[in-house]
mmCIF file of C-alpha atoms in Angstrom:
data_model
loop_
_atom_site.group_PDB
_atom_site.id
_atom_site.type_symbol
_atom_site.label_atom_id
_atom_site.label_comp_id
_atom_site.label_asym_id
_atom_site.label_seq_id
_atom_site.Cartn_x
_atom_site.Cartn_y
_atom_site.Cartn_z
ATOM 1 C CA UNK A 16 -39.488 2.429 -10.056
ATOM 2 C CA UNK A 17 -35.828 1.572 -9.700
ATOM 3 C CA UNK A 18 -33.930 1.748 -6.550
ATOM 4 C CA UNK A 19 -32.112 5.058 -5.359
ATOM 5 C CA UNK A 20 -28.953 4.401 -4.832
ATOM 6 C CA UNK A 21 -27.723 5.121 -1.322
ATOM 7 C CA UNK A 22 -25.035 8.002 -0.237
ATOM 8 C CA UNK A 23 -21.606 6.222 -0.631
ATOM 9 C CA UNK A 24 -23.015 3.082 -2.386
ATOM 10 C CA UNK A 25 -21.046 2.862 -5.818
ATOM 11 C CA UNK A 26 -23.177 2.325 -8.964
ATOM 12 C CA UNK A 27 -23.068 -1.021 -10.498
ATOM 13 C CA UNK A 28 -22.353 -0.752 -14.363
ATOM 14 C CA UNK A 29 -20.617 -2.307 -17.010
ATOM 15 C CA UNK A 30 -18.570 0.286 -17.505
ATOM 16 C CA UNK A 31 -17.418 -0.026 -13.936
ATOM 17 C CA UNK A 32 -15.892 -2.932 -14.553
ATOM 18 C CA UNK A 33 -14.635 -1.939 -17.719
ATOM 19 C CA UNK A 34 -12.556 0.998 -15.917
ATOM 20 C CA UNK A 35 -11.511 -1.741 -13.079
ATOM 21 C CA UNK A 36 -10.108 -4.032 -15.582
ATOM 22 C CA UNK A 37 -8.601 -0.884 -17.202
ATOM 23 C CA UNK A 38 -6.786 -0.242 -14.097
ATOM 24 C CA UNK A 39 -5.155 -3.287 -13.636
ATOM 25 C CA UNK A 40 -3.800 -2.989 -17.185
ATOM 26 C CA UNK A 41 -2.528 0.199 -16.419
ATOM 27 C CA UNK A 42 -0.478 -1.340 -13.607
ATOM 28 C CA UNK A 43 0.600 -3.962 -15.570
ATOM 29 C CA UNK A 44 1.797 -2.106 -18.342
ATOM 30 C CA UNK A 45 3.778 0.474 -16.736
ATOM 31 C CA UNK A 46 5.330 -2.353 -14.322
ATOM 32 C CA UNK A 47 6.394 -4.337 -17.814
ATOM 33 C CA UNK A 48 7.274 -0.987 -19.275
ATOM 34 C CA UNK A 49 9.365 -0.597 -16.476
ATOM 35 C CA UNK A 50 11.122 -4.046 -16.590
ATOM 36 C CA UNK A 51 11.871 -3.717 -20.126
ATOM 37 C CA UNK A 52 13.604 -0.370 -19.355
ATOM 38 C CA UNK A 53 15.550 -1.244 -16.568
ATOM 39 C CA UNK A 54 16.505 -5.308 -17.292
ATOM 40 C CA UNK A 55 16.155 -5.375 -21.203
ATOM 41 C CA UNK A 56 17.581 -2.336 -21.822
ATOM 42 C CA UNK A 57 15.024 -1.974 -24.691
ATOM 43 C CA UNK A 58 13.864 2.084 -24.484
ATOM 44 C CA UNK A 59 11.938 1.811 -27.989
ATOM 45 C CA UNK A 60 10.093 -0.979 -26.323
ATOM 46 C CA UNK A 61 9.088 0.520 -23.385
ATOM 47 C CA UNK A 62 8.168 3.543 -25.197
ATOM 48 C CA UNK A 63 5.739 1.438 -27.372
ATOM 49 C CA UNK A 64 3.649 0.687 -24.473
ATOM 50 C CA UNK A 65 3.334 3.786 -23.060
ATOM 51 C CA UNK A 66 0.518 4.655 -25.352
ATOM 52 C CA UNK A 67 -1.542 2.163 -23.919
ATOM 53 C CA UNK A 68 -1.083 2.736 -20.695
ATOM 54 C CA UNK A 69 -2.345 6.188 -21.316
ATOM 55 C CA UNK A 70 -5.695 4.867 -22.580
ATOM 56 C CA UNK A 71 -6.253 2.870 -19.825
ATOM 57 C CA UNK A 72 -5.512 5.203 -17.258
ATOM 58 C CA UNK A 73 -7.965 7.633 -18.732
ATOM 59 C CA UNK A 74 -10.246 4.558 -18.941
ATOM 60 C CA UNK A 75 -9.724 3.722 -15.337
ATOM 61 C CA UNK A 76 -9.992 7.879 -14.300
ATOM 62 C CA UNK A 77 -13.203 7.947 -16.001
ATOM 63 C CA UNK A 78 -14.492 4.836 -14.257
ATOM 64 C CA UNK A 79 -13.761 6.375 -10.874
ATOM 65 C CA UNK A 80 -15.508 10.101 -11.470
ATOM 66 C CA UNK A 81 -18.200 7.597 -12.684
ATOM 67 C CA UNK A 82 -18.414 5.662 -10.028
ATOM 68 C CA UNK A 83 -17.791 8.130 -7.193
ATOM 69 C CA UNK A 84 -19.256 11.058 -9.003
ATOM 70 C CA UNK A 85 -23.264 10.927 -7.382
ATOM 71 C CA UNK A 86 -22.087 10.161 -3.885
ATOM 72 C CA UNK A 87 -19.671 13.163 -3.792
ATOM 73 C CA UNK A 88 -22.807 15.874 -5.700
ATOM 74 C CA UNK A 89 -24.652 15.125 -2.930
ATOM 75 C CA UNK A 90 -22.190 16.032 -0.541
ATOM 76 C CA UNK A 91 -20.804 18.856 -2.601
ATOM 77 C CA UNK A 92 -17.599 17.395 -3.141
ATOM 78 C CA UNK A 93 -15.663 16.685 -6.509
ATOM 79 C CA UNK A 94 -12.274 14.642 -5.031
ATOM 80 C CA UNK A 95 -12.587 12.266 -7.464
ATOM 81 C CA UNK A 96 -12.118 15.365 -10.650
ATOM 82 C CA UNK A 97 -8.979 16.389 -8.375
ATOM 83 C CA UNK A 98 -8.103 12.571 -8.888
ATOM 84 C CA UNK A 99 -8.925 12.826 -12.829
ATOM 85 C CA UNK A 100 -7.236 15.244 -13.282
ATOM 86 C CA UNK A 101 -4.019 14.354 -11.957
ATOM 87 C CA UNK A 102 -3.999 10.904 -13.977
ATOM 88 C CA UNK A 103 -4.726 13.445 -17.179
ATOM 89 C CA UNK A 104 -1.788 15.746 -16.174
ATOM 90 C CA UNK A 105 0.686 12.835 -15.136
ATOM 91 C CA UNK A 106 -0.285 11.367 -19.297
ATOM 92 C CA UNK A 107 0.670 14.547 -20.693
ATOM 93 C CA UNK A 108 3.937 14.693 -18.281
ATOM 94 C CA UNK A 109 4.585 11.457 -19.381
ATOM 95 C CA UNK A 110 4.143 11.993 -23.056
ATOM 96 C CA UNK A 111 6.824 14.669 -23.070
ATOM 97 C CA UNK A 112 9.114 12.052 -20.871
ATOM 98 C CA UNK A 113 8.708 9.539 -23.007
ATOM 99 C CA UNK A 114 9.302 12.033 -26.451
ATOM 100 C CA UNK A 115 12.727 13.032 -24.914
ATOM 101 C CA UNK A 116 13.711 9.704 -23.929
ATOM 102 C CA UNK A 117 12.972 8.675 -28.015
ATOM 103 C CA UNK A 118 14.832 12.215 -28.868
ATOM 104 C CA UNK A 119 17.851 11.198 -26.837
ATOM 105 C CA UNK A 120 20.230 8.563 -28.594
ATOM 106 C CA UNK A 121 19.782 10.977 -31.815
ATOM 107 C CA UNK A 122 20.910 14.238 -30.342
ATOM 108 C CA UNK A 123 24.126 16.452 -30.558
ATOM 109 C CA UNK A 124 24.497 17.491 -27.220
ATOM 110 C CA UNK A 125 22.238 14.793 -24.927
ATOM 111 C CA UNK A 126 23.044 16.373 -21.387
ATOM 112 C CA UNK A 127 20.721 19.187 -21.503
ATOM 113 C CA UNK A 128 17.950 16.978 -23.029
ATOM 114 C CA UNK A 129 18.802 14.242 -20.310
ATOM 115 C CA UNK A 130 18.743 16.775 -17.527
ATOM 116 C CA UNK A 131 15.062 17.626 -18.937
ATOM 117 C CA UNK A 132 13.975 14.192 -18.955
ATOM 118 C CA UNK A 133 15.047 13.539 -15.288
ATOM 119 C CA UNK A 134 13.266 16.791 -14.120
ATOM 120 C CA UNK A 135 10.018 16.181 -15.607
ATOM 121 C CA UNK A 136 10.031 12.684 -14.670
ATOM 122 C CA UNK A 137 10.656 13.700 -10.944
ATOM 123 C CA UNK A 138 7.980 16.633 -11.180
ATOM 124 C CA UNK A 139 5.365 14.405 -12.334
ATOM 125 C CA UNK A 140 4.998 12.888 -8.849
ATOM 126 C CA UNK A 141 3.276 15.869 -8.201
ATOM 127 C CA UNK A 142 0.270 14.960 -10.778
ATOM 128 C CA UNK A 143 0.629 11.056 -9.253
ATOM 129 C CA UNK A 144 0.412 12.428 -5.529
ATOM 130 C CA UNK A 145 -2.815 15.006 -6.729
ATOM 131 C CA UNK A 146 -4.304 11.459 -8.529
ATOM 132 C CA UNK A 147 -3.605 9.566 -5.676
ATOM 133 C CA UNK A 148 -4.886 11.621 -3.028
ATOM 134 C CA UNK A 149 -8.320 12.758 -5.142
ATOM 135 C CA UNK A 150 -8.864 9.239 -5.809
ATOM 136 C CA UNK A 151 -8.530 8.001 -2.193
ATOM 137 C CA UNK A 152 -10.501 10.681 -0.592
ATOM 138 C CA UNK A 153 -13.320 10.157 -3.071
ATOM 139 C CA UNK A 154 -12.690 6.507 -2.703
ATOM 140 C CA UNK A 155 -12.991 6.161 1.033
ATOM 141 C CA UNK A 156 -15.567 8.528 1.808
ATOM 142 C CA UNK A 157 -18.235 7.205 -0.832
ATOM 143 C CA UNK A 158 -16.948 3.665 0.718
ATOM 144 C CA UNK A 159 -15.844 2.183 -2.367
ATOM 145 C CA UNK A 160 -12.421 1.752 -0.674
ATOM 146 C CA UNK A 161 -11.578 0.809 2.605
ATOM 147 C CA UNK A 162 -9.555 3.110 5.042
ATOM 148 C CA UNK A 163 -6.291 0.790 4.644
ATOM 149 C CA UNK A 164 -6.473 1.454 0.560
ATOM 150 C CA UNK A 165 -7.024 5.023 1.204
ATOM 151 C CA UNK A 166 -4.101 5.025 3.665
ATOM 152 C CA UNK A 167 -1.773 3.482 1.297
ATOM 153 C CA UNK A 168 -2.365 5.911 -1.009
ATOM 154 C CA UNK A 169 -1.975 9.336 0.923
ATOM 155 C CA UNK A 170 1.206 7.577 2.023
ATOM 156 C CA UNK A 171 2.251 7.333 -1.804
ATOM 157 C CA UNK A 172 0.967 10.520 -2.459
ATOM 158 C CA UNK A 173 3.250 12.302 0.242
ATOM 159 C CA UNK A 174 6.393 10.071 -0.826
ATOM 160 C CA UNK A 175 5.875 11.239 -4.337
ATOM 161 C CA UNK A 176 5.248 14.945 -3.719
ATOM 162 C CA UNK A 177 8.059 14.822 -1.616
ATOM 163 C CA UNK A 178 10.378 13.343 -4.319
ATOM 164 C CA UNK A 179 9.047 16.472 -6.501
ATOM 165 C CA UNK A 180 9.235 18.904 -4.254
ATOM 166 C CA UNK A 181 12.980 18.065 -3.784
ATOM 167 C CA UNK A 182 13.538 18.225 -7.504
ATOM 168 C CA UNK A 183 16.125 20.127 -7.783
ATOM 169 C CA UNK A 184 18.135 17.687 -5.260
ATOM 170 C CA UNK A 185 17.012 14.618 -6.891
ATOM 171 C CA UNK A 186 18.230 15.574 -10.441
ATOM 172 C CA UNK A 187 21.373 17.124 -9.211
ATOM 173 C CA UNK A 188 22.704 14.291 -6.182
ATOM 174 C CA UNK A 189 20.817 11.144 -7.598
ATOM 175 C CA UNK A 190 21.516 8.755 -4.548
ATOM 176 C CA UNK A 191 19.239 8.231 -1.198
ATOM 177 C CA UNK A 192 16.619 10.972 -2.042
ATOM 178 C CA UNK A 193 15.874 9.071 -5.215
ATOM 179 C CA UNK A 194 14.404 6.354 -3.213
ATOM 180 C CA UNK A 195 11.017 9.137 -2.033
ATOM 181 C CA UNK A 196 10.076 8.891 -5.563
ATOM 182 C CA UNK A 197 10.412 4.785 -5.994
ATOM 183 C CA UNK A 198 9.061 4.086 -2.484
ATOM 184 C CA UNK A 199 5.952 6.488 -3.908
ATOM 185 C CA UNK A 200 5.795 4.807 -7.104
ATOM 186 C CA UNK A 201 5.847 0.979 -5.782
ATOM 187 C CA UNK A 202 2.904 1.876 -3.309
ATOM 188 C CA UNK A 203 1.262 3.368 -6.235
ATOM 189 C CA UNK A 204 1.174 -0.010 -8.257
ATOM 190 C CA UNK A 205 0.005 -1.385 -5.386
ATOM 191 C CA UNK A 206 -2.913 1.047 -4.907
ATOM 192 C CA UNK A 207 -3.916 0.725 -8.440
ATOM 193 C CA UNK A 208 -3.909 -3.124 -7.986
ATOM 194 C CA UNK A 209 -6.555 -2.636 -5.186
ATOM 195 C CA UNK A 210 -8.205 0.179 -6.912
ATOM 196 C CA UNK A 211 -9.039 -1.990 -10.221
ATOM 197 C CA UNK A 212 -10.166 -4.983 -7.761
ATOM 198 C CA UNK A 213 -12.421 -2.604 -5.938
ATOM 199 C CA UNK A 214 -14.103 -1.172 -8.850
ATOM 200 C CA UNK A 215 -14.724 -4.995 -10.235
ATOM 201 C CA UNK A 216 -16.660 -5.447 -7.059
ATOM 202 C CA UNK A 217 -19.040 -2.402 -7.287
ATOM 203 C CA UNK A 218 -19.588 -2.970 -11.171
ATOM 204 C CA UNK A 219 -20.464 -6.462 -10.190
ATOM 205 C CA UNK A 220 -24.561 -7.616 -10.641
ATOM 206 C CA UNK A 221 -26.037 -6.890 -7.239
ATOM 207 C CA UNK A 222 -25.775 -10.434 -6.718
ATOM 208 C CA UNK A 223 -22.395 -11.412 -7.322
ATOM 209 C CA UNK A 224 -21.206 -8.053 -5.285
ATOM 210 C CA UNK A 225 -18.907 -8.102 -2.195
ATOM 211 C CA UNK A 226 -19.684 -6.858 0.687
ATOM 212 C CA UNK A 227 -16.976 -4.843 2.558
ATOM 213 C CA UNK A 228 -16.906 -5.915 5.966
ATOM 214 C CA UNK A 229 -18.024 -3.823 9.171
ATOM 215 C CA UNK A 230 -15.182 -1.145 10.226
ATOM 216 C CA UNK A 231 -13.417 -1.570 6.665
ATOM 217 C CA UNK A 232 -14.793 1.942 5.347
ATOM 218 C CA UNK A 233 -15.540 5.489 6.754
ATOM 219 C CA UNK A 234 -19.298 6.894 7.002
ATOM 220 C CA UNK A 235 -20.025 9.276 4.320
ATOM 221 C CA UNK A 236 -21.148 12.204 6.102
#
């Protein structure tokens, strides 16, 4: 009769690794999408690789609830849907962001349209902070992540919730406050980065998996 997995120990599974290596596409798309924005200049091109950053993020959300989901029913918990569903929300955020941005070199009058765009791409560090902070809950109490991971993330989480809830500040007076939301979003790359490594090592053949080491993650209970 096959094992029983432990409380807290992550299933191994191909599609595991499927949703880690999803999750490190997802970072490095929206980082390139980024770079082609801001140094190239090139909005069309950015906006053509949004799409796939939206299928791997789902990819990678899936992954997690899969991964977390039988530690957490056994302790009644369900952080990692709160995570899913804020990497679901932020897509559909997103997907209006990037229709606007498309919509705005063939408008009449761009300002109102722009001022929409900057709003809902402020507010959607709301649906980043509820992704990060389901997903790093989940993470570090079914010890797939360690306490530092989870750390950086509620730390991301409250930069980005922050830049939202200051919305109407941000939009109005771009300047310091602007710097919440890109502080959030930089430690969010990097969270995903350890995220997609983390769920590489629990898909992993029992074998080939690595071992956190002692003190690096916190009891389940």
């Amino acid at each position: 009769m096959p094992r029983k997995p432990n409380v807290g120990e992550a299933p191994t599974s191909a599609f595991t690794r499927i949703s880690g290596v999803a999750c490190l596409g997802f970072a490095a798309t929206i980082v390139l999408a980024n770079v082609v924005d801001l140094v190239v200049g090139a909005d069309g091109l950015a906006a053509a690789l949004t799409p796939t950053a939206w299928v791997l993020s789902t990819l990678f959300g899936a992954g997690a609830v899969s991964a977390l989901w039988r530690s957490e029913r056994e302790r009644g918990e369900a952080w990692s849907l709160v995570g899913f569903a804020g990497l679901l929300l932020q897509n559909g955020a997103f997907a209006a962001v990037t229709a606007l941005r498309l919509a705005l070199p063939s408008a009449d009058r761009s300002a109102g349209l722009q001022a929409l765009h900057d709003a809902l791409f402020t507010l959607n560090g709301v649906f980043l902070a509820l992704a990060l902070t389901g997903l790093s809950v989940g993470g570090v109490r079914s010890a797939l992540i360690p306490r530092w991971h989870a750390a950086l993330g509620l730390l991301s989480a409250a930069l980005l919730f922050a830049s939202a809830t200051l919305a109407p500040l941000v939009v109005a007076r771009p300047g310091p406050l602007g710097l919440l939301g890109l502080g959030g979003w930089l430690l969010w790359v990097g969270w995903l980065v350890a995220y997609g490594a983390a769920l590489l090592r629990a898909g992993a053949p029992a074998g080939q998996a690595v071992s956190a080491r002692p003190g690096e993650t916190m009891p389940c209970s």
